[in-house]
Structures are given as C-alpha cells and as structure tokens.
C-alpha positions as MATLAB code, in Angstrom:
seq = 'MQKITPCLWFDNLAEEAADFYTSIFKKSKIGNITRYGKEGYEIHGREAGTVLTVDFEIEGQRFTALNGGPVFKFNEAISFVWTARRKKKWTIIGKTL';
ca = [
     -20.435   -4.692  -54.270;
     -21.779   -8.126  -55.890;
     -22.708   -7.302  -59.655;
     -24.459  -10.340  -60.514;
     -27.059  -12.345  -58.356;
     -28.068  -15.653  -59.333;
     -31.956  -16.344  -59.269;
     -33.019  -19.965  -58.577;
     -36.283  -20.610  -60.065;
     -38.791  -22.903  -58.213;
     -42.525  -23.565  -58.757;
     -43.522  -22.635  -55.190;
     -40.598  -23.782  -52.812;
     -38.334  -20.586  -52.805;
     -38.769  -20.010  -49.245;
     -37.961  -23.546  -48.048;
     -34.984  -23.678  -50.461;
     -33.618  -20.397  -48.836;
     -34.362  -21.652  -45.609;
     -32.617  -24.963  -46.201;
     -29.548  -23.461  -47.903;
     -29.198  -20.870  -45.112;
     -29.443  -23.401  -42.441;
     -26.170  -25.349  -43.783;
     -23.935  -22.579  -43.699;
     -22.939  -20.569  -40.540;
     -22.456  -17.215  -42.450;
     -25.667  -16.933  -44.134;
     -28.732  -14.966  -43.624;
     -32.408  -14.534  -45.267;
     -32.884  -10.827  -46.750;
     -36.085   -9.465  -48.118;
     -39.104  -11.444  -49.276;
     -41.502  -10.210  -51.747;
     -44.907  -11.533  -52.108;
     -47.510  -11.937  -54.788;
     -50.316   -9.110  -54.726;
     -53.810   -9.213  -55.944;
     -52.805   -7.525  -59.286;
     -51.818  -10.188  -62.215;
     -53.875  -13.182  -60.405;
     -55.421  -13.761  -63.815;
     -51.592  -14.426  -65.268;
     -49.792  -16.041  -62.332;
     -52.432  -17.626  -60.327;
     -51.056  -16.940  -57.364;
     -53.004  -16.375  -53.881;
     -52.452  -12.536  -52.675;
     -49.469  -12.723  -49.884;
     -47.837  -15.953  -51.260;
     -44.095  -15.734  -51.784;
     -42.714  -14.454  -54.981;
     -39.065  -13.840  -54.145;
     -36.593  -14.329  -51.265;
     -33.266  -12.853  -51.088;
     -30.677  -14.708  -49.207;
     -26.969  -14.717  -48.667;
     -24.469  -17.554  -48.123;
     -20.746  -16.577  -47.134;
     -21.202  -13.208  -48.570;
     -22.719  -14.275  -51.773;
     -26.266  -13.170  -52.536;
     -28.942  -14.951  -54.286;
     -32.522  -14.614  -55.210;
     -35.160  -17.326  -55.096;
     -38.257  -17.031  -57.229;
     -41.660  -18.882  -57.195;
     -41.970  -18.614  -60.664;
     -44.210  -21.459  -61.394;
     -43.903  -24.845  -63.206;
     -42.492  -23.633  -66.419;
     -38.738  -23.964  -65.715;
     -37.912  -26.942  -63.363;
     -35.257  -26.567  -60.852;
     -32.406  -29.220  -61.808;
     -29.023  -30.361  -61.362;
     -27.608  -27.705  -63.657;
     -27.713  -25.163  -61.010;
     -24.702  -25.743  -58.862;
     -23.282  -24.508  -55.612;
     -19.428  -24.713  -55.545;
     -18.193  -24.257  -52.032;
     -14.467  -24.563  -51.171;
     -13.662  -25.561  -47.894;
     -10.050  -25.524  -45.937;
     -10.873  -28.637  -43.966;
     -11.968  -31.841  -45.040;
     -14.369  -32.198  -42.359;
     -16.156  -29.277  -43.010;
     -16.441  -30.606  -46.624;
     -17.798  -33.919  -45.608;
     -20.519  -32.321  -43.145;
     -21.789  -29.942  -45.558;
     -21.462  -32.343  -48.424;
     -23.500  -34.888  -46.863;
     -26.314  -32.162  -46.019;
     -26.628  -31.325  -49.572;
];
C-alpha cells in the first residue's frame, strides 16, 4: 500500500493534466474524479459539477491532481522521475514530456 500520494495543484487543468500523464505511460489509469458542489461557492467560486480532484496512477504510483485555484502555481519544482531500462523508451517519453 502506498503511504504518501503526491498532490499536484492546478488552477483548473487537473483533469487535462491527468489525461496527459496517463496517455504517456502504458501502465496508467484515471481513478476517482470528485467535483465541486453548490456548497462553498462563495469561497471557491467554482461552478457546481466542475472537477475538484482527479486520482490517477502511473506505473503503480498514485497521484492526485487538484483544481485548487490560482493561489499556488504549478511549476518545474514538481518533477516526475522515471527509470527506463531501454534508451529508446526513455527517448520517446522524454520528448513527449
């Protein structure tokens, strides 16, 4: 069981990011998607039904992508480190990312 799940903070592109990352790796999948409700609109300002979080998995590693708003910006300080046994596979994925 994975004890720590990295959370990637986005303004409003969590679902698109999860789709992108899972499209690159063969052993990946999208999991649960939660959505904002009517409650708390005066705080978060998001339409009911828009994506709040997306759980996804890459090579057995679980992640959560969060649409948390523009307070914190997604940046290069968050890295995915992937070990490839074959250079060809690394070249393909490296160019995609």
